[in-house]
mmCIF file of C-alpha atoms and ligand atoms in Angstrom:
data_model
loop_
_atom_site.group_PDB
_atom_site.id
_atom_site.type_symbol
_atom_site.label_atom_id
_atom_site.label_comp_id
_atom_site.label_asym_id
_atom_site.label_seq_id
_atom_site.Cartn_x
_atom_site.Cartn_y
_atom_site.Cartn_z
ATOM 1 C CA MET A 1 14.394 -12.816 14.786
ATOM 2 C CA ARG A 2 10.598 -14.581 13.984
ATOM 3 C CA ILE A 3 7.974 -12.826 13.305
ATOM 4 C CA ASP A 4 4.437 -14.771 12.702
ATOM 5 C CA VAL A 5 2.501 -12.727 10.006
ATOM 6 C CA ILE A 6 -1.414 -13.643 11.120
ATOM 7 C CA GLN A 7 -4.729 -12.830 8.826
ATOM 8 C CA GLY A 8 -7.559 -13.126 9.643
ATOM 9 C CA ALA A 9 -11.210 -13.507 8.152
ATOM 10 C CA ASN A 10 -11.715 -12.893 4.326
ATOM 11 C CA LEU A 11 -8.029 -11.956 3.536
ATOM 12 C CA ASN A 12 -7.750 -15.040 0.957
ATOM 13 C CA MET A 13 -10.040 -13.263 -0.898
ATOM 14 C CA LEU A 14 -7.966 -9.786 -1.580
ATOM 15 C CA GLY A 15 -6.905 -9.257 -5.642
ATOM 16 C CA ARG A 16 -10.584 -10.481 -5.885
ATOM 17 C CA ARG A 17 -12.256 -8.771 -2.764
ATOM 18 C CA GLU A 18 -13.182 -4.970 -3.492
ATOM 19 C CA PRO A 19 -10.369 -4.189 -5.139
ATOM 20 C CA GLU A 20 -10.995 -0.632 -4.826
ATOM 21 C CA ILE A 21 -10.955 -0.906 -0.976
ATOM 22 C CA TYR A 22 -8.405 -3.480 -0.179
ATOM 23 C CA GLY A 23 -6.010 -3.281 -3.196
ATOM 24 C CA ALA A 24 -5.056 -5.255 -6.272
ATOM 25 C CA GLN A 25 -2.450 -7.750 -4.578
ATOM 26 C CA THR A 26 -3.250 -11.259 -3.641
ATOM 27 C CA LEU A 27 -2.524 -12.350 0.048
ATOM 28 C CA GLU A 28 0.565 -14.319 -1.563
ATOM 29 C CA GLU A 29 1.837 -11.220 -2.895
ATOM 30 C CA ILE A 30 1.290 -9.116 0.355
ATOM 31 C CA HIS A 31 3.842 -12.519 1.688
ATOM 32 C CA ARG A 32 5.694 -12.534 -0.982
ATOM 33 C CA GLY A 33 7.190 -9.208 -0.910
ATOM 34 C CA LEU A 34 7.256 -9.363 3.167
ATOM 35 C CA ALA A 35 9.684 -12.071 2.609
ATOM 36 C CA ASP A 36 11.165 -10.052 0.304
ATOM 37 C CA LEU A 37 12.107 -7.232 2.633
ATOM 38 C CA GLY A 38 12.872 -9.642 5.268
ATOM 39 C CA ARG A 39 15.590 -11.038 3.642
ATOM 40 C CA GLN A 40 16.424 -7.590 2.676
ATOM 41 C CA LEU A 41 16.740 -6.452 6.332
ATOM 42 C CA SER A 42 18.322 -9.776 7.139
ATOM 43 C CA ASP A 43 21.627 -8.778 8.565
ATOM 44 C CA GLY A 44 24.292 -11.436 8.217
ATOM 45 C CA GLY A 45 23.905 -14.035 10.428
ATOM 46 C CA ASP A 46 20.752 -11.387 12.456
ATOM 47 C CA LEU A 47 18.286 -13.099 10.236
ATOM 48 C CA VAL A 48 14.319 -12.069 10.068
ATOM 49 C CA GLU A 49 12.407 -15.159 9.844
ATOM 50 C CA LEU A 50 8.709 -14.745 8.669
ATOM 51 C CA THR A 51 6.056 -17.357 9.367
ATOM 52 C CA PHE A 52 2.423 -16.861 7.225
ATOM 53 C CA PHE A 53 -0.716 -17.920 8.329
ATOM 54 C CA GLN A 54 -4.281 -17.056 7.500
ATOM 55 C CA SER A 55 -7.574 -18.503 8.576
ATOM 56 C CA ASN A 56 -11.365 -17.288 8.386
ATOM 57 C CA SER A 57 -12.135 -19.074 11.682
ATOM 58 C CA GLU A 58 -12.008 -17.296 14.799
ATOM 59 C CA GLY A 59 -10.295 -20.272 17.070
ATOM 60 C CA ALA A 60 -7.792 -20.897 14.364
ATOM 61 C CA LEU A 61 -6.504 -17.445 15.088
ATOM 62 C CA VAL A 62 -6.830 -17.588 18.423
ATOM 63 C CA ASP A 63 -5.171 -20.946 18.476
ATOM 64 C CA ARG A 64 -2.104 -19.812 16.389
ATOM 65 C CA VAL A 65 -1.913 -16.460 18.734
ATOM 66 C CA GLN A 66 -1.286 -18.801 21.494
ATOM 67 C CA ALA A 67 1.020 -20.823 19.746
ATOM 68 C CA CYS A 68 3.343 -18.089 19.641
ATOM 69 C CA GLY A 69 5.760 -19.345 21.887
ATOM 70 C CA ALA A 70 9.479 -18.714 22.851
ATOM 71 C CA ASP A 71 10.675 -19.108 19.632
ATOM 72 C CA VAL A 72 8.946 -16.199 18.026
ATOM 73 C CA ASP A 73 9.518 -12.578 18.919
ATOM 74 C CA ALA A 74 6.767 -10.373 17.410
ATOM 75 C CA ILE A 75 3.687 -10.612 15.535
ATOM 76 C CA ILE A 76 1.712 -8.427 12.890
ATOM 77 C CA LEU A 77 -1.709 -9.180 12.523
ATOM 78 C CA ASN A 78 -4.439 -8.008 10.264
ATOM 79 C CA PRO A 79 -8.050 -10.366 11.488
ATOM 80 C CA GLY A 80 -10.045 -8.541 9.368
ATOM 81 C CA ALA A 81 -13.829 -8.397 10.960
ATOM 82 C CA TYR A 82 -13.228 -10.235 13.879
ATOM 83 C CA THR A 83 -11.117 -6.672 14.876
ATOM 84 C CA HIS A 84 -14.246 -5.109 15.568
ATOM 85 C CA THR A 85 -16.126 -7.977 17.090
ATOM 86 C CA SER A 86 -13.121 -10.934 18.975
ATOM 87 C CA VAL A 87 -12.832 -10.781 22.516
ATOM 88 C CA ALA A 88 -11.352 -14.440 22.734
ATOM 89 C CA LEU A 89 -8.775 -12.608 20.227
ATOM 90 C CA ARG A 90 -8.476 -9.846 22.283
ATOM 91 C CA ASP A 91 -8.005 -12.535 25.312
ATOM 92 C CA ALA A 92 -5.533 -13.958 23.265
ATOM 93 C CA LEU A 93 -2.914 -11.361 22.170
ATOM 94 C CA LEU A 94 -2.885 -10.267 26.117
ATOM 95 C CA ALA A 95 -2.577 -13.580 27.214
ATOM 96 C CA ILE A 96 1.091 -13.462 25.032
ATOM 97 C CA GLU A 97 4.179 -12.164 26.340
ATOM 98 C CA LEU A 98 5.094 -10.465 22.727
ATOM 99 C CA PRO A 99 4.669 -7.444 21.018
ATOM 100 C CA ALA A 100 1.949 -6.783 18.221
ATOM 101 C CA VAL A 101 1.560 -5.102 15.337
ATOM 102 C CA GLU A 102 -1.937 -4.918 14.087
ATOM 103 C CA VAL A 103 -2.811 -3.707 10.595
ATOM 104 C CA HIS A 104 -5.545 -2.604 7.984
ATOM 105 C CA LEU A 105 -5.014 -2.694 4.694
ATOM 106 C CA SER A 106 -8.531 -0.030 4.913
ATOM 107 C CA ASN A 107 -8.788 3.007 6.972
ATOM 108 C CA PRO A 108 -11.434 1.748 9.375
ATOM 109 C CA ALA A 109 -12.153 5.158 10.983
ATOM 110 C CA ALA A 110 -13.307 6.292 7.443
ATOM 111 C CA ARG A 111 -15.893 3.694 7.173
ATOM 112 C CA GLU A 112 -19.272 2.065 8.227
ATOM 113 C CA SER A 113 -19.238 3.043 12.362
ATOM 114 C CA PHE A 114 -19.452 -0.471 13.088
ATOM 115 C CA ARG A 115 -15.979 -1.042 12.227
ATOM 116 C CA HIS A 116 -14.874 2.287 14.441
ATOM 117 C CA ARG A 117 -14.932 0.168 17.238
ATOM 118 C CA SER A 118 -11.681 -2.141 17.847
ATOM 119 C CA LEU A 119 -10.929 -4.791 20.337
ATOM 120 C CA ILE A 120 -7.880 -4.821 19.651
ATOM 121 C CA ALA A 121 -6.119 -1.791 18.972
ATOM 122 C CA ASP A 122 -5.454 -0.518 22.637
ATOM 123 C CA VAL A 123 -4.038 -4.325 23.524
ATOM 124 C CA VAL A 124 -1.293 -4.247 20.555
ATOM 125 C CA ALA A 125 2.206 -2.124 20.439
ATOM 126 C CA GLY A 126 0.342 0.091 17.334
ATOM 127 C CA SER A 127 -1.325 -0.040 14.740
ATOM 128 C CA ILE A 128 -0.655 0.923 11.163
ATOM 129 C CA VAL A 129 -4.143 1.646 8.972
ATOM 130 C CA GLY A 130 -5.438 2.953 5.390
ATOM 131 C CA LEU A 131 -2.055 2.508 3.686
ATOM 132 C CA GLY A 132 -2.941 -0.772 1.876
ATOM 133 C CA ALA A 133 -0.155 -3.328 1.870
ATOM 134 C CA ILE A 134 2.324 -1.100 2.265
ATOM 135 C CA GLY A 135 1.439 -1.200 6.214
ATOM 136 C CA TYR A 136 2.897 -4.480 6.392
ATOM 137 C CA GLN A 137 6.502 -3.366 5.536
ATOM 138 C CA LEU A 138 6.116 -1.100 7.301
ATOM 139 C CA ALA A 139 5.139 -3.108 10.253
ATOM 140 C CA LEU A 140 8.042 -5.349 9.628
ATOM 141 C CA GLN A 141 10.387 -2.418 9.476
ATOM 142 C CA ALA A 142 8.925 -0.955 12.714
ATOM 143 C CA LEU A 143 9.358 -4.547 14.179
ATOM 144 C CA VAL A 144 12.968 -5.284 13.078
ATOM 145 C CA THR A 145 14.531 -2.311 14.171
ATOM 146 C CA ALA A 146 12.624 -2.040 17.294
ATOM 147 C CA HIS A 147 14.449 -5.578 17.609
ATOM 148 C CA ARG A 148 17.714 -4.482 17.202
ATOM 149 C CA THR A 149 17.506 -1.144 18.831
ATOM 150 C CA ARG A 150 15.456 -2.512 21.597
ATOM 151 C CA LEU A 151 13.548 0.392 21.477
ATOM 152 C CA ALA A 152 10.214 -0.314 23.183
ATOM 153 C CA VAL A 153 7.681 -1.980 21.129
ATOM 154 C CA GLU A 154 5.717 -3.350 24.357
ATOM 155 C CA ARG A 155 2.751 -4.893 24.476
ATOM 156 C CA PRO A 156 0.485 -2.146 26.676
ATOM 157 C CA ALA A 157 0.091 -3.230 30.363
ATOM 158 C CA ALA A 158 -4.399 -4.710 30.132
ATOM 159 C CA PRO A 159 -6.708 -1.596 30.057
ATOM 160 C CA GLY A 160 -8.389 -0.800 33.708
HETATM 161 C C1 DQA B 1 -9.449 -4.983 7.232
HETATM 162 C C2 DQA B 1 -10.867 -4.080 7.704
HETATM 163 C C3 DQA B 1 -11.693 -4.524 8.156
HETATM 164 O O1 DQA B 1 -13.170 -4.096 9.179
HETATM 165 C C4 DQA B 1 -12.334 -5.946 7.480
HETATM 166 O O2 DQA B 1 -13.740 -6.275 8.324
HETATM 167 C C5 DQA B 1 -11.063 -6.153 7.227
HETATM 168 C C6 DQA B 1 -10.726 -6.207 5.932
HETATM 169 C C7 DQA B 1 -8.625 -3.956 6.247
HETATM 170 O O3 DQA B 1 -7.631 -4.900 6.317
HETATM 171 O O4 DQA B 1 -9.015 -2.970 5.968
HETATM 172 O O5 DQA B 1 -11.609 -7.885 6.225
HETATM 173 O O6 DQA B 1 -9.542 -5.736 8.362
#
């Protein structure tokens, strides 16, 4: 299976950016850890392949979500601050037929009130927040388990 890991605004600054909130690991280190886990989870011919993308631009993130075609099985997404503002990213997630897991290093619910609103949380299969870089690993494990057991990790219907 192939999973696209999509990282939004300012996540390229990890390691230097407010490490007391986001941790000391760089984005490259987080991605290396995910690639290692992908290799561990690869089971014979049943490979877990990961692709990685980061952008600070909302439009580029929308383009990347739209570009997830038949060769991608699921998405791991941390939109950064666009979580709280982007109708366009929300609409892109609704437009594609793929399960997505949203990850946040910090716990937005425990932070400033403007971070409490998410435009993404109700259009993804699930969210993992507040566990630092471990959240990405848990998201990967969940998506691989779901894919292999055909347990439902599905894109929810558009909320009414
Ligand atoms: C974040 C939380 C967002 O509120 C913030 O704007 C980020 C990072 C997180 O991973 O904790 O850029 O998505």
